[in-house]
Coordinates of C-alpha atoms in Angstrom, one line a residue:
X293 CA 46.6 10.9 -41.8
X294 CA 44.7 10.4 -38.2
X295 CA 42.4 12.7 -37.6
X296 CA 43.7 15.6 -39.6
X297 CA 47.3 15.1 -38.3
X298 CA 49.9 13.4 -40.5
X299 CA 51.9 10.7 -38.5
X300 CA 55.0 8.2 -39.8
X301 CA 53.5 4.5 -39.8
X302 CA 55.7 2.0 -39.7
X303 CA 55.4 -1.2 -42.2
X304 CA 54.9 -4.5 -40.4
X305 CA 54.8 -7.6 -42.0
X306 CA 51.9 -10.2 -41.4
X307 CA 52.7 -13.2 -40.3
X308 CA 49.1 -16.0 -41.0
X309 CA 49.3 -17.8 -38.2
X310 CA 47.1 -21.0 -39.7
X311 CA 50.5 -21.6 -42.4
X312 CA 52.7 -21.0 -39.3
X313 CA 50.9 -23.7 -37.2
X314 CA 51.2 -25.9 -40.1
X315 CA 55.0 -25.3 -40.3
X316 CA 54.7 -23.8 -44.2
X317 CA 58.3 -23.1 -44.6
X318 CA 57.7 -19.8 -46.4
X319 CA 55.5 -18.7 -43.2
X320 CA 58.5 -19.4 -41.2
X321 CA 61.2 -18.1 -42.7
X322 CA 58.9 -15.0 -43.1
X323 CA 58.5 -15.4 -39.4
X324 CA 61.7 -14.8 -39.0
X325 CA 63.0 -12.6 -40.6
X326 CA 60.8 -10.4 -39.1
X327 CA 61.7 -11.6 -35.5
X328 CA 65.4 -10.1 -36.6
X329 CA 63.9 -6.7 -37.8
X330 CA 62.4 -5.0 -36.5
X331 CA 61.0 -7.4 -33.7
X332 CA 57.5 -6.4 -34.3
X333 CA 55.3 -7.9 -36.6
X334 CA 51.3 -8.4 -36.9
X335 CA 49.6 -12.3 -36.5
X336 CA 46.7 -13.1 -38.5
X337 CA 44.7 -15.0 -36.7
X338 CA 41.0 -15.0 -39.1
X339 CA 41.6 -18.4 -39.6
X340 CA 43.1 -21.6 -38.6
X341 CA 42.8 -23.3 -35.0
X342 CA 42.6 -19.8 -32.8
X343 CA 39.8 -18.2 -35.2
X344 CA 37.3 -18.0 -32.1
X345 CA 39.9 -15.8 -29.8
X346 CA 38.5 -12.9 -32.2
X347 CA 35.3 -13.4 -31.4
X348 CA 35.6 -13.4 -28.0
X349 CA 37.3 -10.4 -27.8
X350 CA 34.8 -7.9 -27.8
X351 CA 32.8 -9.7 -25.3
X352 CA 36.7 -9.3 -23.0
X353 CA 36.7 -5.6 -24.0
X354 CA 33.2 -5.4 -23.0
X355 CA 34.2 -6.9 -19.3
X356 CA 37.3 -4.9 -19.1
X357 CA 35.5 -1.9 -19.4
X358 CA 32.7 -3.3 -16.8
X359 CA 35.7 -4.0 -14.7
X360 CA 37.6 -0.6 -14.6
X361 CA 34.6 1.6 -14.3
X362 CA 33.9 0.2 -10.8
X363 CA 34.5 1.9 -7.9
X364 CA 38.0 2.5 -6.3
X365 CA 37.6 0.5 -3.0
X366 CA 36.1 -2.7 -5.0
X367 CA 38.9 -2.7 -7.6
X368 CA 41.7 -2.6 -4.9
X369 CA 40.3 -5.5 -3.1
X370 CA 42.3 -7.5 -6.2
X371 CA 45.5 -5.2 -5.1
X372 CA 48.9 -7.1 -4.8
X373 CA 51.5 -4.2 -3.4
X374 CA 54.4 -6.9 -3.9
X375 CA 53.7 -8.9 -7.1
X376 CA 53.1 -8.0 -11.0
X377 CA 49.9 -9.9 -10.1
X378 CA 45.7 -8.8 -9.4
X379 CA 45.3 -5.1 -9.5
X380 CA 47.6 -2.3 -9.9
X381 CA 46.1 1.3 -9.5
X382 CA 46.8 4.6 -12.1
X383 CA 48.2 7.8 -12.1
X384 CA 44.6 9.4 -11.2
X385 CA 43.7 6.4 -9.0
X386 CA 42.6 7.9 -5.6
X387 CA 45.6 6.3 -3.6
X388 CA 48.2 6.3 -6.4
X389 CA 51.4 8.0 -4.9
X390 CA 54.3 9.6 -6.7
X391 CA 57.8 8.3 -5.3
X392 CA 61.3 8.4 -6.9
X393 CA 62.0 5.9 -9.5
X394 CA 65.3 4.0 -10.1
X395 CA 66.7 4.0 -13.8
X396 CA 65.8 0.5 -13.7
X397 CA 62.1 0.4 -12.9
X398 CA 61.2 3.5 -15.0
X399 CA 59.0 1.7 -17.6
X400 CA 57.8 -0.3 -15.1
X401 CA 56.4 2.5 -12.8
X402 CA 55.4 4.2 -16.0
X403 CA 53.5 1.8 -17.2
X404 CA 51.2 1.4 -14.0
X405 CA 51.2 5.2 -13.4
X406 CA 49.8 5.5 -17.2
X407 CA 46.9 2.7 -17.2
X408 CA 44.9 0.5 -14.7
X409 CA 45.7 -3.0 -14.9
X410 CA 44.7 -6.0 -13.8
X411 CA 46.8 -9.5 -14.4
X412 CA 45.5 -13.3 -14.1
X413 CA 48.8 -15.4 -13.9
X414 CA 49.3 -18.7 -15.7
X415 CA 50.1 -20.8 -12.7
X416 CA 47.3 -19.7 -10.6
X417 CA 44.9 -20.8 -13.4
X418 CA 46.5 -23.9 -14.2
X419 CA 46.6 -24.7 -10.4
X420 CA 43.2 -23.6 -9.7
X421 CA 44.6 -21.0 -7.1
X422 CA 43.7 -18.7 -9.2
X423 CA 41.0 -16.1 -6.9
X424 CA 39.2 -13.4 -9.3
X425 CA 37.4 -10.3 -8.5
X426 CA 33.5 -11.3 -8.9
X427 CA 33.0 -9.7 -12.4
X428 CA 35.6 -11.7 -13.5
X429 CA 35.1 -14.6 -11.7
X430 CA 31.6 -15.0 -13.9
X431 CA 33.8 -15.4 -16.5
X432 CA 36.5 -17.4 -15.9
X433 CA 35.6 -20.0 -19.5
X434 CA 36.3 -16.9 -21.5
X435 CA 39.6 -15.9 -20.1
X436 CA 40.6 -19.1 -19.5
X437 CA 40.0 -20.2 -22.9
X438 CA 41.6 -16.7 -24.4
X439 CA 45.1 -17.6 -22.1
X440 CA 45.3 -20.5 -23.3
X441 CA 45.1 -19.6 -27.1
X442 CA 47.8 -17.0 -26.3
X443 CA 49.8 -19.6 -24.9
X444 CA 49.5 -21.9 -27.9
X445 CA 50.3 -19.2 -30.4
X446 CA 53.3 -18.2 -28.4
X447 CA 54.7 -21.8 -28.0
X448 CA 53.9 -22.1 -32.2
X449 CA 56.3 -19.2 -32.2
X450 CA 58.7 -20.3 -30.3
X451 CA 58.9 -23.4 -32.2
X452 CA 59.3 -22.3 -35.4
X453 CA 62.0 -19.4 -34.2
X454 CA 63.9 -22.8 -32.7
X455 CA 63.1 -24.8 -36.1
X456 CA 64.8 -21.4 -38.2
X457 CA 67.9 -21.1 -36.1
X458 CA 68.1 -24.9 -36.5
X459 CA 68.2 -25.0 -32.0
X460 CA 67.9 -28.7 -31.1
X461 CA 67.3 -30.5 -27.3
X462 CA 67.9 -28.1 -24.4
X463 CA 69.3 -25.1 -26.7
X464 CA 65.4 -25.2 -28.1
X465 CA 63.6 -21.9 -27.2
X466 CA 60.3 -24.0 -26.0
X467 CA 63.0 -25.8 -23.3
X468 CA 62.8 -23.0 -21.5
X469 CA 59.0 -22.3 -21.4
X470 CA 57.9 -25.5 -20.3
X471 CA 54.1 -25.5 -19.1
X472 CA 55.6 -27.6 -16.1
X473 CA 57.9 -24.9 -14.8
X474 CA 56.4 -22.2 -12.6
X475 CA 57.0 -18.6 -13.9
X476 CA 55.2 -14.8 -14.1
X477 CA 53.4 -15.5 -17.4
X478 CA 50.5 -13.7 -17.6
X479 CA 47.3 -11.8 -19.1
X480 CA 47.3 -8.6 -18.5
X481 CA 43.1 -6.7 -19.3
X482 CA 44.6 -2.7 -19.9
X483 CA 43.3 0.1 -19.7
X484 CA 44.5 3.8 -21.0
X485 CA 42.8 6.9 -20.4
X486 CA 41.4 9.0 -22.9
X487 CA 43.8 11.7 -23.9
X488 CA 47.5 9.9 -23.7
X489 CA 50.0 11.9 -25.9
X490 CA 53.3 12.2 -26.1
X491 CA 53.7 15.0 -24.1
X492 CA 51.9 13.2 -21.6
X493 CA 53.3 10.4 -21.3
X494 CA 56.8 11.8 -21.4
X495 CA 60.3 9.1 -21.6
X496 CA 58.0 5.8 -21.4
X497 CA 60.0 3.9 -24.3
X498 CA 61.2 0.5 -23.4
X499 CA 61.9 -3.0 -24.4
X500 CA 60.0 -5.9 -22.9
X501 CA 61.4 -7.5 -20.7
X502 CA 59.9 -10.9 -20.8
X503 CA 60.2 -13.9 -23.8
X504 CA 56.9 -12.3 -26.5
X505 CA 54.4 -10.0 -25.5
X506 CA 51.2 -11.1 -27.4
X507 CA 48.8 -7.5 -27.7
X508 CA 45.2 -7.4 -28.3
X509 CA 43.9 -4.1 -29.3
X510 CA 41.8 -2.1 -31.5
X511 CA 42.8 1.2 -31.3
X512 CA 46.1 3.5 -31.6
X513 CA 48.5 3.5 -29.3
X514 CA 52.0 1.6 -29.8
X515 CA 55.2 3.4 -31.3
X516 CA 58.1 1.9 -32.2
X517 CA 61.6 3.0 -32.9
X518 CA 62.8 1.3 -35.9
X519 CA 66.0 -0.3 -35.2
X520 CA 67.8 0.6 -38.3
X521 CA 66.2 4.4 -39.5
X522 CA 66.2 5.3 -35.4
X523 CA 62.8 7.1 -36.6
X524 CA 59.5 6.3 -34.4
X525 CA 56.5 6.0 -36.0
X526 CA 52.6 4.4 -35.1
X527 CA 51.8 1.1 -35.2
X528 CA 48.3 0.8 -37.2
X529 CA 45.9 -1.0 -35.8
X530 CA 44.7 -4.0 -38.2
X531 CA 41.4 -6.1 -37.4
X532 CA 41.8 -9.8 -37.3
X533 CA 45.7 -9.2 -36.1
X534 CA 47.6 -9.6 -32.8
X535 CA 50.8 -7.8 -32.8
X536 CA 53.9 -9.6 -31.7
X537 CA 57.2 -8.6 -30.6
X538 CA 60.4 -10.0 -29.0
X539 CA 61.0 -9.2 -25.7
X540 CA 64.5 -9.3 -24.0
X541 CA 64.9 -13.0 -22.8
X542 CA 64.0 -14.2 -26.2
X543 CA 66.8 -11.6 -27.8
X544 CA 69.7 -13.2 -24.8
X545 CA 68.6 -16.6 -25.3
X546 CA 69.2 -16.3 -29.5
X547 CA 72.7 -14.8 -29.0
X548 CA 71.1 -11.4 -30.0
X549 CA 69.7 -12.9 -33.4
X550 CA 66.4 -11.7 -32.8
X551 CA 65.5 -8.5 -31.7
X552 CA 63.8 -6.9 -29.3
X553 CA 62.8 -3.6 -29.9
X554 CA 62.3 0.2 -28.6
X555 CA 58.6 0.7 -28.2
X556 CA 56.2 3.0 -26.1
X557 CA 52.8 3.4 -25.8
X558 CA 51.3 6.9 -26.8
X559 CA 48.2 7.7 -28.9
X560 CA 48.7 10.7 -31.8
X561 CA 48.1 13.4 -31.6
X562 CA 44.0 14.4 -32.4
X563 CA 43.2 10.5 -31.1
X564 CA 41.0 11.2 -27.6
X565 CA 39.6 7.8 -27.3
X566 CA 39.5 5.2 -24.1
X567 CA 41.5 2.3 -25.2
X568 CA 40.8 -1.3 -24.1
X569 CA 43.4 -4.0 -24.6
X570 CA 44.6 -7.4 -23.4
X571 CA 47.8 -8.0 -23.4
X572 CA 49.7 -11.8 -23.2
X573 CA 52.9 -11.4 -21.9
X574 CA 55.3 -14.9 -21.8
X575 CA 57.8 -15.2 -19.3
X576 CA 60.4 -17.8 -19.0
X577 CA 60.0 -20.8 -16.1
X578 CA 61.9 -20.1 -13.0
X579 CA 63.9 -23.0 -12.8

């Protein structure tokens, strides 16, 4: 029950990322086995070697929400019309323009039609190319220090999905996601208006296309479609958790082992809330 209205919620399992880092085997396999279905599951990160991403995650909200309430002109001098990269304006933004979509980029256009975003790549930081709008230039430490905890727990992952399917050398998951190798990983500070229901937000399910998507948030909004009932129901939100799933590459590169899974982002129905999140999406390298 959310706010008077009954929903379905979907059971996840938690995966504690501490036992994971220290390769418990029960952690893994548990780890896995979720990986295959449904391709969702929560990470508990209260303790172990990423326990201070938590706490700096109200203080990334807080600079989100400093950051999207500025005015138009100043957000769109971080615009980049031909890269997933900087600034990407919203439905209600004042220059936003409707144009046809192809099949193919439908959850893509969605996506930026249904929140303001704003991505800092990997290689740009790592380089020190990377240029940020001024309130997020002040704080480059903090999301600095929060990408590269996101890219640790996703290259744990990765290794312990390679270590359960018994991968070895080049066939190795982490291979493919070499630090080294230029690609479009990225983190991604979201935000959703305030009213975002279903009927608003109309056909937006999709898989991820990318390797994991890593997402930050404390508030309703993901639905999944469970991949053996068919039936969607709400993700609950669960302090102290990331939530995890399997995006496409990650599905191709296992021989369709693990799964990646039918998702969209909606809030239920009585939920009229702004909704902050980051979101840690891991891409594979380029060459």
């Amino acid at each position: 029950m959310v706010k008077g209205h009954q929903i379905d919620l979907v059971p996840l399992e938690a995966v504690d990322y501490a036992r994971l880092a220290s390769r418990e085997p029960t952690e893994v396999e548990k780890l896995f086995k979720a990986s295959q279905m449904p391709g969702f599951f929560y990470l508990n990160l209260e303790s172990g070697p990423t326990g201070h991403t938590l706490a700096d995650l109200k203080d990334i909200y807080a600079l989100a929400e400093r950051y999207f309430d500025q005015p138009h002109e100043e957000k769109m001098k971080g615009y980049r019309a031909d890269q997933d990269r900087g600034y990407k304006p919203g439905a209600n933004d004042e220059t936003f323009e409707a144009r046809p979509l192809h099949d193919a980029l439908v959850f893509l256009s969605l996506f930026l039609m249904l929140m303001l975003l704003t991505q800092i790549a990997r290689d740009e930081r790592v380089q020190k190319t990377l240029v940020l709008p001024c309130i997020l230039d002040n704080h480059t430490k903090l999301l600095g220090d929060l990408s590269s905890a996101c890219d640790s727990i996703t290259q744990t992952i990765l290794s312990c999905l390679s270590d359960a399917l018994n991968l070895e050398g080049i066939d190795r998951f982490e291979h493919y996601h070499r630090n080294d190798q230029p690609s479009d990983t990225g983190l991604k500070l979201c935000y959703k208006p305030e009213s975002n229901t279903l009927a608003e937000v109309g056909g937006n399910q999709h898989t991820d296309s990318g390797t994991l998507t890593l997402l930050f948030c404390d508030r309703w909004g993901v639905q999944l479609e469970h991949p053996e009932t068919k039936k969607w129901a709400f993700v609950v939100p669960k302090p102290g958790h990331a939530l995890i799933n399997i995006a496409d590459t990650l599905q191709a590169l296992s021989g369709d082992r693990l799964h990646s899974c039918l998702h969209r982002v909606v809030q239920p129905a009585g939920v009229v809330e702004r909704r902050y999140s980051v979101v840690y999406f891991l891409r594979p390298g380029k060459q």
